[in-house]
Amino acid sequence: GTISVMALEGLFFLMQKHNLDYPEFYSKLYSIITPKTLLIKTRSRFFKLVALFLKSFKLPAYVVAAFAKKLCRISLQSDPGVCTFTLALVFNLIKRHPQCRPLIHRIPEDSSVAALLNVKAFGEDPFDSKETDLSKCGALDSCLWEIRALENHYSPKVVSLARNFTQDNAPKYEIDINPYLDDSYDNLYIQESTYRKNQKIALRYEPPGRLFDCEEMKMFFPSSTR
């Protein structure tokens, strides 16, 4: 986990500053990204490095699609802190690489769980999560149906980020991922509790003049209205 990330960071520095040729860099990074890796203590640093490694506009479309698909798939079995980062990062990847927009356009309109699992209606997902070769994993021929599933997440923050992909009023520019680097259960709970605490309680605008109105009196006390 941490040692592998530090090794890739050193390789990335050598590739940038000293023109080191290492074709397997993104394959190694792809293999490192797992649900367990995203739970390490230094995951905020890992998130930042992953975003840095994938920042180039010159990455092939199949590489971007593979990372986007894998990150969304991992989000289905991760805590909300991971989901917020992965959704923001995938959103930025799609913005930078228009060739990957079909991953969004192929998403089924029906977001119900039954529809997403209906293999007969949509066919089997061509993405092979066990394939280590990015060019053969089939991500570019797949779709990000996981985003539809995350729209039904219990965390409002995750839901709002997932809806950015399919709503017409989605952000026109890339999302700043820095606010999502340190998201965790504790942080999200504090944010939600603070937000709820600052909200005003809904009250009746006009104070009632009587306990029951005329219609209610006729319904519940017919003898008293005669």
PDB file of C-alpha atoms in Angstrom:
ATOM      1  CA  GLY A   1       0.000   0.000   0.000  1.00  0.00           C
ATOM      2  CA  THR A   2       1.994   2.973   1.290  1.00  0.00           C
ATOM      3  CA  ILE A   3       5.375   1.672   0.071  1.00  0.00           C
ATOM      4  CA  SER A   4       3.996   1.040  -3.417  1.00  0.00           C
ATOM      5  CA  VAL A   5       2.570   4.553  -3.575  1.00  0.00           C
ATOM      6  CA  MET A   6       5.877   6.098  -2.517  1.00  0.00           C
ATOM      7  CA  ALA A   7       7.701   4.010  -5.143  1.00  0.00           C
ATOM      8  CA  LEU A   8       5.330   5.213  -7.866  1.00  0.00           C
ATOM      9  CA  GLU A   9       5.777   8.788  -6.687  1.00  0.00           C
ATOM     10  CA  GLY A  10       9.540   8.456  -7.159  1.00  0.00           C
ATOM     11  CA  LEU A  11       9.089   6.915 -10.596  1.00  0.00           C
ATOM     12  CA  PHE A  12       6.693   9.673 -11.621  1.00  0.00           C
ATOM     13  CA  PHE A  13       9.255  12.298 -10.583  1.00  0.00           C
ATOM     14  CA  LEU A  14      11.946  10.597 -12.663  1.00  0.00           C
ATOM     15  CA  MET A  15       9.590  10.351 -15.642  1.00  0.00           C
ATOM     16  CA  GLN A  16       8.721  14.043 -15.436  1.00  0.00           C
ATOM     17  CA  LYS A  17      12.089  15.555 -14.628  1.00  0.00           C
ATOM     18  CA  HIS A  18      14.576  13.119 -16.154  1.00  0.00           C
ATOM     19  CA  ASN A  19      12.601  11.548 -19.035  1.00  0.00           C
ATOM     20  CA  LEU A  20      12.657   8.062 -17.561  1.00  0.00           C
ATOM     21  CA  ASP A  21      10.876   5.598 -19.854  1.00  0.00           C
ATOM     22  CA  TYR A  22       8.613   3.289 -17.815  1.00  0.00           C
ATOM     23  CA  PRO A  23       5.679   2.058 -19.967  1.00  0.00           C
ATOM     24  CA  GLU A  24       4.201  -0.048 -17.176  1.00  0.00           C
ATOM     25  CA  PHE A  25       3.632   2.899 -14.847  1.00  0.00           C
ATOM     26  CA  TYR A  26      -0.145   3.147 -15.286  1.00  0.00           C
ATOM     27  CA  SER A  27      -0.562  -0.622 -15.234  1.00  0.00           C
ATOM     28  CA  LYS A  28       1.172  -0.692 -11.847  1.00  0.00           C
ATOM     29  CA  LEU A  29      -0.960   2.180 -10.573  1.00  0.00           C
ATOM     30  CA  TYR A  30      -4.088   0.406 -11.813  1.00  0.00           C
ATOM     31  CA  SER A  31      -3.174  -2.759  -9.919  1.00  0.00           C
ATOM     32  CA  ILE A  32      -2.496  -0.814  -6.710  1.00  0.00           C
ATOM     33  CA  ILE A  33      -5.952   0.785  -6.602  1.00  0.00           C
ATOM     34  CA  THR A  34      -8.035  -1.631  -4.540  1.00  0.00           C
ATOM     35  CA  PRO A  35     -10.667  -1.234  -1.794  1.00  0.00           C
ATOM     36  CA  LYS A  36      -8.007  -2.022   0.825  1.00  0.00           C
ATOM     37  CA  THR A  37      -5.540   0.536  -0.569  1.00  0.00           C
ATOM     38  CA  LEU A  38      -8.170   3.267  -0.358  1.00  0.00           C
ATOM     39  CA  LEU A  39      -8.496   2.618   3.391  1.00  0.00           C
ATOM     40  CA  ILE A  40      -4.837   3.183   4.358  1.00  0.00           C
ATOM     41  CA  LYS A  41      -4.064   5.841   6.971  1.00  0.00           C
ATOM     42  CA  THR A  42      -2.338   8.066   4.420  1.00  0.00           C
ATOM     43  CA  ARG A  43      -5.125   7.773   1.890  1.00  0.00           C
ATOM     44  CA  SER A  44      -5.474  11.551   1.499  1.00  0.00           C
ATOM     45  CA  ARG A  45      -1.920  11.631   0.166  1.00  0.00           C
ATOM     46  CA  PHE A  46      -2.657   8.624  -2.011  1.00  0.00           C
ATOM     47  CA  PHE A  47      -5.761  10.345  -3.406  1.00  0.00           C
ATOM     48  CA  LYS A  48      -3.735  13.442  -4.198  1.00  0.00           C
ATOM     49  CA  LEU A  49      -1.077  11.408  -6.003  1.00  0.00           C
ATOM     50  CA  VAL A  50      -3.640   9.466  -8.036  1.00  0.00           C
ATOM     51  CA  ALA A  51      -5.223  12.741  -9.147  1.00  0.00           C
ATOM     52  CA  LEU A  52      -1.767  14.056 -10.069  1.00  0.00           C
ATOM     53  CA  PHE A  53      -0.842  10.929 -12.033  1.00  0.00           C
ATOM     54  CA  LEU A  54      -4.082  11.120 -14.047  1.00  0.00           C
ATOM     55  CA  LYS A  55      -3.965  14.873 -14.694  1.00  0.00           C
ATOM     56  CA  SER A  56      -2.370  14.691 -18.135  1.00  0.00           C
ATOM     57  CA  PHE A  57      -4.561  15.474 -21.159  1.00  0.00           C
ATOM     58  CA  LYS A  58      -2.427  13.147 -23.285  1.00  0.00           C
ATOM     59  CA  LEU A  59      -3.470   9.898 -21.638  1.00  0.00           C
ATOM     60  CA  PRO A  60      -5.041   7.374 -24.036  1.00  0.00           C
ATOM     61  CA  ALA A  61      -8.810   7.057 -23.827  1.00  0.00           C
ATOM     62  CA  TYR A  62      -8.665   3.363 -22.883  1.00  0.00           C
ATOM     63  CA  VAL A  63      -6.418   4.197 -19.892  1.00  0.00           C
ATOM     64  CA  VAL A  64      -8.781   6.907 -18.653  1.00  0.00           C
ATOM     65  CA  ALA A  65     -11.814   4.671 -19.156  1.00  0.00           C
ATOM     66  CA  ALA A  66     -10.180   1.817 -17.234  1.00  0.00           C
ATOM     67  CA  PHE A  67      -9.402   4.019 -14.231  1.00  0.00           C
ATOM     68  CA  ALA A  68     -12.848   5.659 -14.307  1.00  0.00           C
ATOM     69  CA  LYS A  69     -14.591   2.291 -14.421  1.00  0.00           C
ATOM     70  CA  LYS A  70     -12.468   0.761 -11.676  1.00  0.00           C
ATOM     71  CA  LEU A  71     -12.861   3.760  -9.351  1.00  0.00           C
ATOM     72  CA  CYS A  72     -16.639   3.724  -9.787  1.00  0.00           C
ATOM     73  CA  ARG A  73     -16.766  -0.020  -9.193  1.00  0.00           C
ATOM     74  CA  ILE A  74     -14.734   0.320  -5.985  1.00  0.00           C
ATOM     75  CA  SER A  75     -17.065   3.099  -4.814  1.00  0.00           C
ATOM     76  CA  LEU A  76     -19.909   0.600  -4.576  1.00  0.00           C
ATOM     77  CA  GLN A  77     -18.137  -1.182  -1.727  1.00  0.00           C
ATOM     78  CA  SER A  78     -16.418   1.752  -0.021  1.00  0.00           C
ATOM     79  CA  ASP A  79     -17.294   4.319   2.626  1.00  0.00           C
ATOM     80  CA  PRO A  80     -18.685   7.759   1.651  1.00  0.00           C
ATOM     81  CA  GLY A  81     -15.255   9.384   2.076  1.00  0.00           C
ATOM     82  CA  VAL A  82     -13.904   7.268  -0.780  1.00  0.00           C
ATOM     83  CA  CYS A  83     -17.026   7.796  -2.893  1.00  0.00           C
ATOM     84  CA  THR A  84     -16.829  11.580  -2.793  1.00  0.00           C
ATOM     85  CA  PHE A  85     -13.216  11.586  -4.001  1.00  0.00           C
ATOM     86  CA  THR A  86     -13.684   8.958  -6.709  1.00  0.00           C
ATOM     87  CA  LEU A  87     -16.793  10.656  -8.114  1.00  0.00           C
ATOM     88  CA  ALA A  88     -15.075  14.041  -8.228  1.00  0.00           C
ATOM     89  CA  LEU A  89     -11.987  12.536  -9.884  1.00  0.00           C
ATOM     90  CA  VAL A  90     -13.983  10.552 -12.453  1.00  0.00           C
ATOM     91  CA  PHE A  91     -16.032  13.654 -13.264  1.00  0.00           C
ATOM     92  CA  ASN A  92     -12.808  15.563 -13.985  1.00  0.00           C
ATOM     93  CA  LEU A  93     -11.456  12.700 -16.100  1.00  0.00           C
ATOM     94  CA  ILE A  94     -14.571  12.714 -18.274  1.00  0.00           C
ATOM     95  CA  LYS A  95     -14.323  16.506 -18.626  1.00  0.00           C
ATOM     96  CA  ARG A  96     -10.674  16.301 -19.740  1.00  0.00           C
ATOM     97  CA  HIS A  97     -11.212  13.434 -22.150  1.00  0.00           C
ATOM     98  CA  PRO A  98     -14.336  13.826 -24.316  1.00  0.00           C
ATOM     99  CA  GLN A  99     -13.589  10.452 -25.940  1.00  0.00           C
ATOM    100  CA  CYS A 100     -14.811   8.843 -22.707  1.00  0.00           C
ATOM    101  CA  ARG A 101     -18.205  10.590 -22.647  1.00  0.00           C
ATOM    102  CA  PRO A 102     -19.948   7.541 -24.174  1.00  0.00           C
ATOM    103  CA  LEU A 103     -19.388   5.909 -20.769  1.00  0.00           C
ATOM    104  CA  ILE A 104     -21.966   8.386 -19.468  1.00  0.00           C
ATOM    105  CA  HIS A 105     -24.292   8.339 -22.485  1.00  0.00           C
ATOM    106  CA  ARG A 106     -24.687   4.563 -22.283  1.00  0.00           C
ATOM    107  CA  ILE A 107     -25.947   4.680 -18.683  1.00  0.00           C
ATOM    108  CA  PRO A 108     -29.475   3.200 -18.464  1.00  0.00           C
ATOM    109  CA  GLU A 109     -32.227   5.710 -17.793  1.00  0.00           C
ATOM    110  CA  ASP A 110     -33.870   3.453 -15.220  1.00  0.00           C
ATOM    111  CA  SER A 111     -31.828   3.777 -12.013  1.00  0.00           C
ATOM    112  CA  SER A 112     -33.592   1.055 -10.059  1.00  0.00           C
ATOM    113  CA  VAL A 113     -31.494  -1.809  -8.756  1.00  0.00           C
ATOM    114  CA  ALA A 114     -33.650  -4.326 -10.603  1.00  0.00           C
ATOM    115  CA  ALA A 115     -33.042  -2.554 -13.908  1.00  0.00           C
ATOM    116  CA  LEU A 116     -29.296  -2.294 -13.386  1.00  0.00           C
ATOM    117  CA  LEU A 117     -29.109  -6.015 -12.684  1.00  0.00           C
ATOM    118  CA  ASN A 118     -31.312  -6.905 -15.659  1.00  0.00           C
ATOM    119  CA  VAL A 119     -28.737  -8.570 -17.904  1.00  0.00           C
ATOM    120  CA  LYS A 120     -31.297  -9.372 -20.602  1.00  0.00           C
ATOM    121  CA  ALA A 121     -32.249  -5.714 -21.031  1.00  0.00           C
ATOM    122  CA  PHE A 122     -28.798  -4.138 -21.065  1.00  0.00           C
ATOM    123  CA  GLY A 123     -26.488  -7.083 -21.703  1.00  0.00           C
ATOM    124  CA  GLU A 124     -23.528  -8.168 -19.640  1.00  0.00           C
ATOM    125  CA  ASP A 125     -20.985  -5.550 -18.642  1.00  0.00           C
ATOM    126  CA  PRO A 126     -17.971  -5.973 -20.976  1.00  0.00           C
ATOM    127  CA  PHE A 127     -15.650  -4.627 -18.287  1.00  0.00           C
ATOM    128  CA  ASP A 128     -13.407  -7.289 -16.759  1.00  0.00           C
ATOM    129  CA  SER A 129     -12.288  -6.115 -13.321  1.00  0.00           C
ATOM    130  CA  LYS A 130      -9.729  -8.921 -13.061  1.00  0.00           C
ATOM    131  CA  GLU A 131      -7.909  -8.034 -16.288  1.00  0.00           C
ATOM    132  CA  THR A 132      -4.604  -6.251 -15.603  1.00  0.00           C
ATOM    133  CA  ASP A 133      -4.018  -5.126 -19.204  1.00  0.00           C
ATOM    134  CA  LEU A 134      -5.754  -1.745 -19.519  1.00  0.00           C
ATOM    135  CA  SER A 135      -6.237  -2.158 -23.264  1.00  0.00           C
ATOM    136  CA  LYS A 136      -8.043  -5.498 -22.813  1.00  0.00           C
ATOM    137  CA  CYS A 137     -10.256  -4.847 -19.777  1.00  0.00           C
ATOM    138  CA  GLY A 138     -13.145  -3.619 -21.949  1.00  0.00           C
ATOM    139  CA  ALA A 139     -13.769  -0.409 -19.999  1.00  0.00           C
ATOM    140  CA  LEU A 140     -14.100   1.745 -23.121  1.00  0.00           C
ATOM    141  CA  ASP A 141     -16.974  -0.437 -24.371  1.00  0.00           C
ATOM    142  CA  SER A 142     -18.751  -0.382 -21.004  1.00  0.00           C
ATOM    143  CA  CYS A 143     -20.764   2.303 -19.191  1.00  0.00           C
ATOM    144  CA  LEU A 144     -20.617   3.847 -15.745  1.00  0.00           C
ATOM    145  CA  TRP A 145     -23.841   2.279 -14.495  1.00  0.00           C
ATOM    146  CA  GLU A 146     -22.343   2.424 -11.002  1.00  0.00           C
ATOM    147  CA  ILE A 147     -23.116   6.150 -10.992  1.00  0.00           C
ATOM    148  CA  ARG A 148     -26.836   5.381 -11.211  1.00  0.00           C
ATOM    149  CA  ALA A 149     -26.490   3.113  -8.206  1.00  0.00           C
ATOM    150  CA  LEU A 150     -24.629   5.814  -6.253  1.00  0.00           C
ATOM    151  CA  GLU A 151     -27.490   8.238  -6.923  1.00  0.00           C
ATOM    152  CA  ASN A 152     -29.404   6.133  -4.388  1.00  0.00           C
ATOM    153  CA  HIS A 153     -26.646   6.362  -1.765  1.00  0.00           C
ATOM    154  CA  TYR A 154     -27.559   7.189   1.832  1.00  0.00           C
ATOM    155  CA  SER A 155     -25.077  10.089   1.944  1.00  0.00           C
ATOM    156  CA  PRO A 156     -26.483  13.327   0.436  1.00  0.00           C
ATOM    157  CA  LYS A 157     -22.981  14.441  -0.514  1.00  0.00           C
ATOM    158  CA  VAL A 158     -22.410  11.294  -2.564  1.00  0.00           C
ATOM    159  CA  VAL A 159     -25.817  11.652  -4.212  1.00  0.00           C
ATOM    160  CA  SER A 160     -25.169  15.254  -5.272  1.00  0.00           C
ATOM    161  CA  LEU A 161     -21.800  14.326  -6.795  1.00  0.00           C
ATOM    162  CA  ALA A 162     -23.276  11.331  -8.629  1.00  0.00           C
ATOM    163  CA  ARG A 163     -26.045  13.461 -10.126  1.00  0.00           C
ATOM    164  CA  ASN A 164     -23.480  15.818 -11.657  1.00  0.00           C
ATOM    165  CA  PHE A 165     -22.909  13.249 -14.399  1.00  0.00           C
ATOM    166  CA  THR A 166     -26.482  13.103 -15.679  1.00  0.00           C
ATOM    167  CA  GLN A 167     -28.139  16.413 -14.784  1.00  0.00           C
ATOM    168  CA  ASP A 168     -28.395  19.281 -17.248  1.00  0.00           C
ATOM    169  CA  ASN A 169     -27.212  21.817 -14.672  1.00  0.00           C
ATOM    170  CA  ALA A 170     -23.964  19.919 -14.000  1.00  0.00           C
ATOM    171  CA  PRO A 171     -20.779  21.962 -13.418  1.00  0.00           C
ATOM    172  CA  LYS A 172     -19.247  23.175 -16.681  1.00  0.00           C
ATOM    173  CA  TYR A 173     -15.714  23.041 -15.323  1.00  0.00           C
ATOM    174  CA  GLU A 174     -13.666  20.557 -13.346  1.00  0.00           C
ATOM    175  CA  ILE A 175     -14.424  19.995  -9.676  1.00  0.00           C
ATOM    176  CA  ASP A 176     -11.844  20.945  -7.071  1.00  0.00           C
ATOM    177  CA  ILE A 177     -10.937  17.626  -5.444  1.00  0.00           C
ATOM    178  CA  ASN A 178      -9.045  19.130  -2.483  1.00  0.00           C
ATOM    179  CA  PRO A 179     -12.171  19.382  -0.255  1.00  0.00           C
ATOM    180  CA  TYR A 180     -12.736  15.635  -0.729  1.00  0.00           C
ATOM    181  CA  LEU A 181      -9.232  14.400   0.104  1.00  0.00           C
ATOM    182  CA  ASP A 182      -9.908  14.142   3.844  1.00  0.00           C
ATOM    183  CA  ASP A 183     -13.534  13.032   3.752  1.00  0.00           C
ATOM    184  CA  SER A 184     -14.384  10.317   6.262  1.00  0.00           C
ATOM    185  CA  TYR A 185     -17.319   9.105   8.317  1.00  0.00           C
ATOM    186  CA  ASP A 186     -16.431  11.561  11.097  1.00  0.00           C
ATOM    187  CA  ASN A 187     -16.090  14.582   8.803  1.00  0.00           C
ATOM    188  CA  LEU A 188     -19.284  13.836   6.905  1.00  0.00           C
ATOM    189  CA  TYR A 189     -21.206  13.334  10.151  1.00  0.00           C
ATOM    190  CA  ILE A 190     -19.984  16.675  11.514  1.00  0.00           C
ATOM    191  CA  GLN A 191     -20.895  18.432   8.255  1.00  0.00           C
ATOM    192  CA  GLU A 192     -24.381  16.955   8.194  1.00  0.00           C
ATOM    193  CA  SER A 193     -25.072  17.616  11.868  1.00  0.00           C
ATOM    194  CA  THR A 194     -23.872  21.215  11.548  1.00  0.00           C
ATOM    195  CA  TYR A 195     -25.996  21.739   8.448  1.00  0.00           C
ATOM    196  CA  ARG A 196     -29.104  20.348  10.127  1.00  0.00           C
ATOM    197  CA  LYS A 197     -28.484  22.405  13.268  1.00  0.00           C
ATOM    198  CA  ASN A 198     -28.331  25.677  11.319  1.00  0.00           C
ATOM    199  CA  GLN A 199     -31.562  25.002   9.474  1.00  0.00           C
ATOM    200  CA  LYS A 200     -34.683  26.739  10.721  1.00  0.00           C
ATOM    201  CA  ILE A 201     -37.512  24.565  11.959  1.00  0.00           C
ATOM    202  CA  ALA A 202     -40.597  24.717   9.758  1.00  0.00           C
ATOM    203  CA  LEU A 203     -43.433  26.495  11.594  1.00  0.00           C
ATOM    204  CA  ARG A 204     -46.995  27.388  10.677  1.00  0.00           C
ATOM    205  CA  TYR A 205     -47.006  30.903   9.272  1.00  0.00           C
ATOM    206  CA  GLU A 206     -50.488  31.905  10.449  1.00  0.00           C
ATOM    207  CA  PRO A 207     -51.436  30.903  14.016  1.00  0.00           C
ATOM    208  CA  PRO A 208     -54.690  28.919  14.026  1.00  0.00           C
ATOM    209  CA  GLY A 209     -57.711  30.649  15.500  1.00  0.00           C
ATOM    210  CA  ARG A 210     -59.342  27.443  16.600  1.00  0.00           C
ATOM    211  CA  LEU A 211     -58.432  23.809  17.133  1.00  0.00           C
ATOM    212  CA  PHE A 212     -60.613  22.467  14.272  1.00  0.00           C
ATOM    213  CA  ASP A 213     -61.835  24.226  11.145  1.00  0.00           C
ATOM    214  CA  CYS A 214     -65.448  23.969   9.894  1.00  0.00           C
ATOM    215  CA  GLU A 215     -64.880  20.925   7.712  1.00  0.00           C
ATOM    216  CA  GLU A 216     -63.124  19.056  10.496  1.00  0.00           C
ATOM    217  CA  MET A 217     -65.903  19.971  12.936  1.00  0.00           C
ATOM    218  CA  LYS A 218     -68.522  18.510  10.599  1.00  0.00           C
ATOM    219  CA  MET A 219     -66.446  15.371  10.151  1.00  0.00           C
ATOM    220  CA  PHE A 220     -65.520  14.634  13.741  1.00  0.00           C
ATOM    221  CA  PHE A 221     -68.354  16.332  15.654  1.00  0.00           C
ATOM    222  CA  PRO A 222     -71.475  16.175  13.446  1.00  0.00           C
ATOM    223  CA  SER A 223     -73.861  16.615  16.401  1.00  0.00           C
ATOM    224  CA  SER A 224     -72.336  19.940  17.479  1.00  0.00           C
ATOM    225  CA  THR A 225     -72.862  21.586  14.087  1.00  0.00           C
ATOM    226  CA  ARG A 226     -76.593  20.992  13.919  1.00  0.00           C
TER     227      ARG A 226
END
